[in-house]
Amino acid sequence: MAIKHAETPEVLREAVEGGGIVLADYGAAWCPPCRNLLPILEDLDRDYGDAVTVVKIDCDELPELAEEAGVMSMPTVIVYKGGEPVEKLVGLSPKSVYTGVLSRHLA
């Protein structure tokens, strides 16, 4: 599986409504911490495979999605489970933090 890039709001909505675990990264191309998060997201995508869908949302391209999610700073990572947001992580965190959150919701 590869990281999905939300070109339209429907990409995120379809992933979330699919009911599984979705890790949504709200960021921007110009944001240094967002760029530092990318290799972590790629690792998580590889580590979790089909168990977790990773979606990147560019807040500059899709400001309505960022607004809906209440994103105030970047990066913001929101984990959705069963179509509902269950965790919100603001700022760049080490990979272990994201792994812990995903493991808790996959259990």
mmCIF file with all atom_site columns, C-alpha atoms in Angstrom:
data_model
loop_
_atom_site.group_PDB
_atom_site.id
_atom_site.type_symbol
_atom_site.label_atom_id
_atom_site.label_alt_id
_atom_site.label_comp_id
_atom_site.label_asym_id
_atom_site.label_entity_id
_atom_site.label_seq_id
_atom_site.pdbx_PDB_ins_code
_atom_site.Cartn_x
_atom_site.Cartn_y
_atom_site.Cartn_z
_atom_site.occupancy
_atom_site.B_iso_or_equiv
_atom_site.pdbx_formal_charge
_atom_site.auth_seq_id
_atom_site.auth_comp_id
_atom_site.auth_asym_id
_atom_site.auth_atom_id
_atom_site.pdbx_PDB_model_num
ATOM 1   C CA . MET A 1 1   ? 0.000   0.000  0.000  1.00 0.00 ? 1   MET A CA 1
ATOM 2   C CA . ALA A 1 2   ? 1.185   3.551  -0.608 1.00 0.00 ? 2   ALA A CA 1
ATOM 3   C CA . ILE A 1 3   ? 0.441   6.839  1.102  1.00 0.00 ? 3   ILE A CA 1
ATOM 4   C CA . LYS A 1 4   ? -2.647  8.397  -0.465 1.00 0.00 ? 4   LYS A CA 1
ATOM 5   C CA . HIS A 1 5   ? -2.475  12.062 -1.357 1.00 0.00 ? 5   HIS A CA 1
ATOM 6   C CA . ALA A 1 6   ? -5.857  13.728 -0.989 1.00 0.00 ? 6   ALA A CA 1
ATOM 7   C CA . GLU A 1 7   ? -6.265  15.550 -4.295 1.00 0.00 ? 7   GLU A CA 1
ATOM 8   C CA . THR A 1 8   ? -9.937  16.116 -3.438 1.00 0.00 ? 8   THR A CA 1
ATOM 9   C CA . PRO A 1 9   ? -11.929 15.997 -0.166 1.00 0.00 ? 9   PRO A CA 1
ATOM 10  C CA . GLU A 1 10  ? -13.517 12.732 -1.361 1.00 0.00 ? 10  GLU A CA 1
ATOM 11  C CA . VAL A 1 11  ? -10.200 10.849 -1.072 1.00 0.00 ? 11  VAL A CA 1
ATOM 12  C CA . LEU A 1 12  ? -10.123 11.421 2.698  1.00 0.00 ? 12  LEU A CA 1
ATOM 13  C CA . ARG A 1 13  ? -13.870 10.981 3.158  1.00 0.00 ? 13  ARG A CA 1
ATOM 14  C CA . GLU A 1 14  ? -13.876 7.625  1.304  1.00 0.00 ? 14  GLU A CA 1
ATOM 15  C CA . ALA A 1 15  ? -10.931 6.361  3.367  1.00 0.00 ? 15  ALA A CA 1
ATOM 16  C CA . VAL A 1 16  ? -12.539 7.426  6.661  1.00 0.00 ? 16  VAL A CA 1
ATOM 17  C CA . GLU A 1 17  ? -15.987 6.100  5.736  1.00 0.00 ? 17  GLU A CA 1
ATOM 18  C CA . GLY A 1 18  ? -14.369 2.761  4.858  1.00 0.00 ? 18  GLY A CA 1
ATOM 19  C CA . GLY A 1 19  ? -14.418 2.162  8.617  1.00 0.00 ? 19  GLY A CA 1
ATOM 20  C CA . GLY A 1 20  ? -10.836 0.993  9.147  1.00 0.00 ? 20  GLY A CA 1
ATOM 21  C CA . ILE A 1 21  ? -7.954  2.831  10.793 1.00 0.00 ? 21  ILE A CA 1
ATOM 22  C CA . VAL A 1 22  ? -6.952  5.971  8.895  1.00 0.00 ? 22  VAL A CA 1
ATOM 23  C CA . LEU A 1 23  ? -3.953  8.111  9.796  1.00 0.00 ? 23  LEU A CA 1
ATOM 24  C CA . ALA A 1 24  ? -4.508  11.538 8.227  1.00 0.00 ? 24  ALA A CA 1
ATOM 25  C CA . ASP A 1 25  ? -1.580  13.951 8.044  1.00 0.00 ? 25  ASP A CA 1
ATOM 26  C CA . TYR A 1 26  ? -2.561  17.605 7.669  1.00 0.00 ? 26  TYR A CA 1
ATOM 27  C CA . GLY A 1 27  ? 0.442   19.643 6.523  1.00 0.00 ? 27  GLY A CA 1
ATOM 28  C CA . ALA A 1 28  ? 1.937   21.744 3.743  1.00 0.00 ? 28  ALA A CA 1
ATOM 29  C CA . ALA A 1 29  ? 4.827   21.430 1.306  1.00 0.00 ? 29  ALA A CA 1
ATOM 30  C CA . TRP A 1 30  ? 6.585   24.535 2.727  1.00 0.00 ? 30  TRP A CA 1
ATOM 31  C CA . CYS A 1 31  ? 6.439   23.310 6.354  1.00 0.00 ? 31  CYS A CA 1
ATOM 32  C CA . PRO A 1 32  ? 9.814   21.856 7.576  1.00 0.00 ? 32  PRO A CA 1
ATOM 33  C CA . PRO A 1 33  ? 8.314   19.668 10.376 1.00 0.00 ? 33  PRO A CA 1
ATOM 34  C CA . CYS A 1 34  ? 5.805   18.325 7.817  1.00 0.00 ? 34  CYS A CA 1
ATOM 35  C CA . ARG A 1 35  ? 8.684   17.333 5.531  1.00 0.00 ? 35  ARG A CA 1
ATOM 36  C CA . ASN A 1 36  ? 10.409  15.636 8.487  1.00 0.00 ? 36  ASN A CA 1
ATOM 37  C CA . LEU A 1 37  ? 7.223   13.670 9.160  1.00 0.00 ? 37  LEU A CA 1
ATOM 38  C CA . LEU A 1 38  ? 7.117   12.170 5.652  1.00 0.00 ? 38  LEU A CA 1
ATOM 39  C CA . PRO A 1 39  ? 9.766   9.416  6.202  1.00 0.00 ? 39  PRO A CA 1
ATOM 40  C CA . ILE A 1 40  ? 7.967   8.440  9.443  1.00 0.00 ? 40  ILE A CA 1
ATOM 41  C CA . LEU A 1 41  ? 4.670   8.168  7.554  1.00 0.00 ? 41  LEU A CA 1
ATOM 42  C CA . GLU A 1 42  ? 6.345   6.079  4.860  1.00 0.00 ? 42  GLU A CA 1
ATOM 43  C CA . ASP A 1 43  ? 7.720   3.735  7.559  1.00 0.00 ? 43  ASP A CA 1
ATOM 44  C CA . LEU A 1 44  ? 4.288   3.449  9.230  1.00 0.00 ? 44  LEU A CA 1
ATOM 45  C CA . ASP A 1 45  ? 2.653   2.758  5.874  1.00 0.00 ? 45  ASP A CA 1
ATOM 46  C CA . ARG A 1 46  ? 5.193   -0.017 5.228  1.00 0.00 ? 46  ARG A CA 1
ATOM 47  C CA . ASP A 1 47  ? 4.994   -1.390 8.803  1.00 0.00 ? 47  ASP A CA 1
ATOM 48  C CA . TYR A 1 48  ? 1.193   -1.551 9.006  1.00 0.00 ? 48  TYR A CA 1
ATOM 49  C CA . GLY A 1 49  ? 0.356   -2.357 5.363  1.00 0.00 ? 49  GLY A CA 1
ATOM 50  C CA . ASP A 1 50  ? -3.360  -2.864 4.785  1.00 0.00 ? 50  ASP A CA 1
ATOM 51  C CA . ALA A 1 51  ? -4.196  -2.474 8.511  1.00 0.00 ? 51  ALA A CA 1
ATOM 52  C CA . VAL A 1 52  ? -3.811  1.323  8.333  1.00 0.00 ? 52  VAL A CA 1
ATOM 53  C CA . THR A 1 53  ? -4.555  3.764  5.512  1.00 0.00 ? 53  THR A CA 1
ATOM 54  C CA . VAL A 1 54  ? -2.219  6.767  5.498  1.00 0.00 ? 54  VAL A CA 1
ATOM 55  C CA . VAL A 1 55  ? -3.598  9.910  3.834  1.00 0.00 ? 55  VAL A CA 1
ATOM 56  C CA . LYS A 1 56  ? -1.729  13.204 3.342  1.00 0.00 ? 56  LYS A CA 1
ATOM 57  C CA . ILE A 1 57  ? -3.779  16.399 3.157  1.00 0.00 ? 57  ILE A CA 1
ATOM 58  C CA . ASP A 1 58  ? -2.153  19.607 1.938  1.00 0.00 ? 58  ASP A CA 1
ATOM 59  C CA . CYS A 1 59  ? -3.805  22.364 3.977  1.00 0.00 ? 59  CYS A CA 1
ATOM 60  C CA . ASP A 1 60  ? -3.017  24.941 1.276  1.00 0.00 ? 60  ASP A CA 1
ATOM 61  C CA . GLU A 1 61  ? -4.757  22.874 -1.414 1.00 0.00 ? 61  GLU A CA 1
ATOM 62  C CA . LEU A 1 62  ? -7.706  21.688 0.711  1.00 0.00 ? 62  LEU A CA 1
ATOM 63  C CA . PRO A 1 63  ? -8.278  24.319 3.415  1.00 0.00 ? 63  PRO A CA 1
ATOM 64  C CA . GLU A 1 64  ? -11.871 23.144 3.890  1.00 0.00 ? 64  GLU A CA 1
ATOM 65  C CA . LEU A 1 65  ? -10.655 19.733 5.148  1.00 0.00 ? 65  LEU A CA 1
ATOM 66  C CA . ALA A 1 66  ? -8.203  21.383 7.547  1.00 0.00 ? 66  ALA A CA 1
ATOM 67  C CA . GLU A 1 67  ? -10.984 23.638 8.822  1.00 0.00 ? 67  GLU A CA 1
ATOM 68  C CA . GLU A 1 68  ? -13.414 20.699 9.265  1.00 0.00 ? 68  GLU A CA 1
ATOM 69  C CA . ALA A 1 69  ? -10.762 18.864 11.285 1.00 0.00 ? 69  ALA A CA 1
ATOM 70  C CA . GLY A 1 70  ? -9.975  21.903 13.425 1.00 0.00 ? 70  GLY A CA 1
ATOM 71  C CA . VAL A 1 71  ? -6.332  22.035 12.332 1.00 0.00 ? 71  VAL A CA 1
ATOM 72  C CA . MET A 1 72  ? -4.652  25.049 13.941 1.00 0.00 ? 72  MET A CA 1
ATOM 73  C CA . SER A 1 73  ? -0.984  24.210 13.318 1.00 0.00 ? 73  SER A CA 1
ATOM 74  C CA . MET A 1 74  ? 1.008   21.834 11.177 1.00 0.00 ? 74  MET A CA 1
ATOM 75  C CA . PRO A 1 75  ? 1.661   19.050 11.095 1.00 0.00 ? 75  PRO A CA 1
ATOM 76  C CA . THR A 1 76  ? -1.490  17.703 12.701 1.00 0.00 ? 76  THR A CA 1
ATOM 77  C CA . VAL A 1 77  ? -2.088  13.963 12.546 1.00 0.00 ? 77  VAL A CA 1
ATOM 78  C CA . ILE A 1 78  ? -5.592  12.685 13.182 1.00 0.00 ? 78  ILE A CA 1
ATOM 79  C CA . VAL A 1 79  ? -6.330  8.988  13.588 1.00 0.00 ? 79  VAL A CA 1
ATOM 80  C CA . TYR A 1 80  ? -9.814  7.903  12.524 1.00 0.00 ? 80  TYR A CA 1
ATOM 81  C CA . LYS A 1 81  ? -11.377 4.617  13.560 1.00 0.00 ? 81  LYS A CA 1
ATOM 82  C CA . GLY A 1 82  ? -14.803 3.448  12.447 1.00 0.00 ? 82  GLY A CA 1
ATOM 83  C CA . GLY A 1 83  ? -15.332 6.753  10.648 1.00 0.00 ? 83  GLY A CA 1
ATOM 84  C CA . GLU A 1 84  ? -14.716 8.897  13.754 1.00 0.00 ? 84  GLU A CA 1
ATOM 85  C CA . PRO A 1 85  ? -11.625 10.856 14.889 1.00 0.00 ? 85  PRO A CA 1
ATOM 86  C CA . VAL A 1 86  ? -10.133 9.105  17.937 1.00 0.00 ? 86  VAL A CA 1
ATOM 87  C CA . GLU A 1 87  ? -6.717  10.794 18.382 1.00 0.00 ? 87  GLU A CA 1
ATOM 88  C CA . LYS A 1 88  ? -5.215  14.144 17.397 1.00 0.00 ? 88  LYS A CA 1
ATOM 89  C CA . LEU A 1 89  ? -1.463  14.747 17.529 1.00 0.00 ? 89  LEU A CA 1
ATOM 90  C CA . VAL A 1 90  ? -0.273  18.312 16.935 1.00 0.00 ? 90  VAL A CA 1
ATOM 91  C CA . GLY A 1 91  ? 3.336   18.933 15.934 1.00 0.00 ? 91  GLY A CA 1
ATOM 92  C CA . LEU A 1 92  ? 6.076   16.523 14.957 1.00 0.00 ? 92  LEU A CA 1
ATOM 93  C CA . SER A 1 93  ? 6.453   13.491 17.236 1.00 0.00 ? 93  SER A CA 1
ATOM 94  C CA . PRO A 1 94  ? 8.878   10.560 17.169 1.00 0.00 ? 94  PRO A CA 1
ATOM 95  C CA . LYS A 1 95  ? 7.770   7.453  15.283 1.00 0.00 ? 95  LYS A CA 1
ATOM 96  C CA . SER A 1 96  ? 7.211   5.628  18.601 1.00 0.00 ? 96  SER A CA 1
ATOM 97  C CA . VAL A 1 97  ? 4.354   8.015  19.476 1.00 0.00 ? 97  VAL A CA 1
ATOM 98  C CA . TYR A 1 98  ? 2.493   7.247  16.232 1.00 0.00 ? 98  TYR A CA 1
ATOM 99  C CA . THR A 1 99  ? 3.176   3.506  16.625 1.00 0.00 ? 99  THR A CA 1
ATOM 100 C CA . GLY A 1 100 ? 1.791   3.589  20.168 1.00 0.00 ? 100 GLY A CA 1
ATOM 101 C CA . VAL A 1 101 ? -1.407  5.335  19.059 1.00 0.00 ? 101 VAL A CA 1
ATOM 102 C CA . LEU A 1 102 ? -1.935  2.958  16.127 1.00 0.00 ? 102 LEU A CA 1
ATOM 103 C CA . SER A 1 103 ? -1.214  -0.131 18.238 1.00 0.00 ? 103 SER A CA 1
ATOM 104 C CA . ARG A 1 104 ? -3.760  1.006  20.838 1.00 0.00 ? 104 ARG A CA 1
ATOM 105 C CA . HIS A 1 105 ? -6.496  1.404  18.216 1.00 0.00 ? 105 HIS A CA 1
ATOM 106 C CA . LEU A 1 106 ? -5.649  -1.776 16.312 1.00 0.00 ? 106 LEU A CA 1
ATOM 107 C CA . ALA A 1 107 ? -5.811  -3.884 19.495 1.00 0.00 ? 107 ALA A CA 1
#
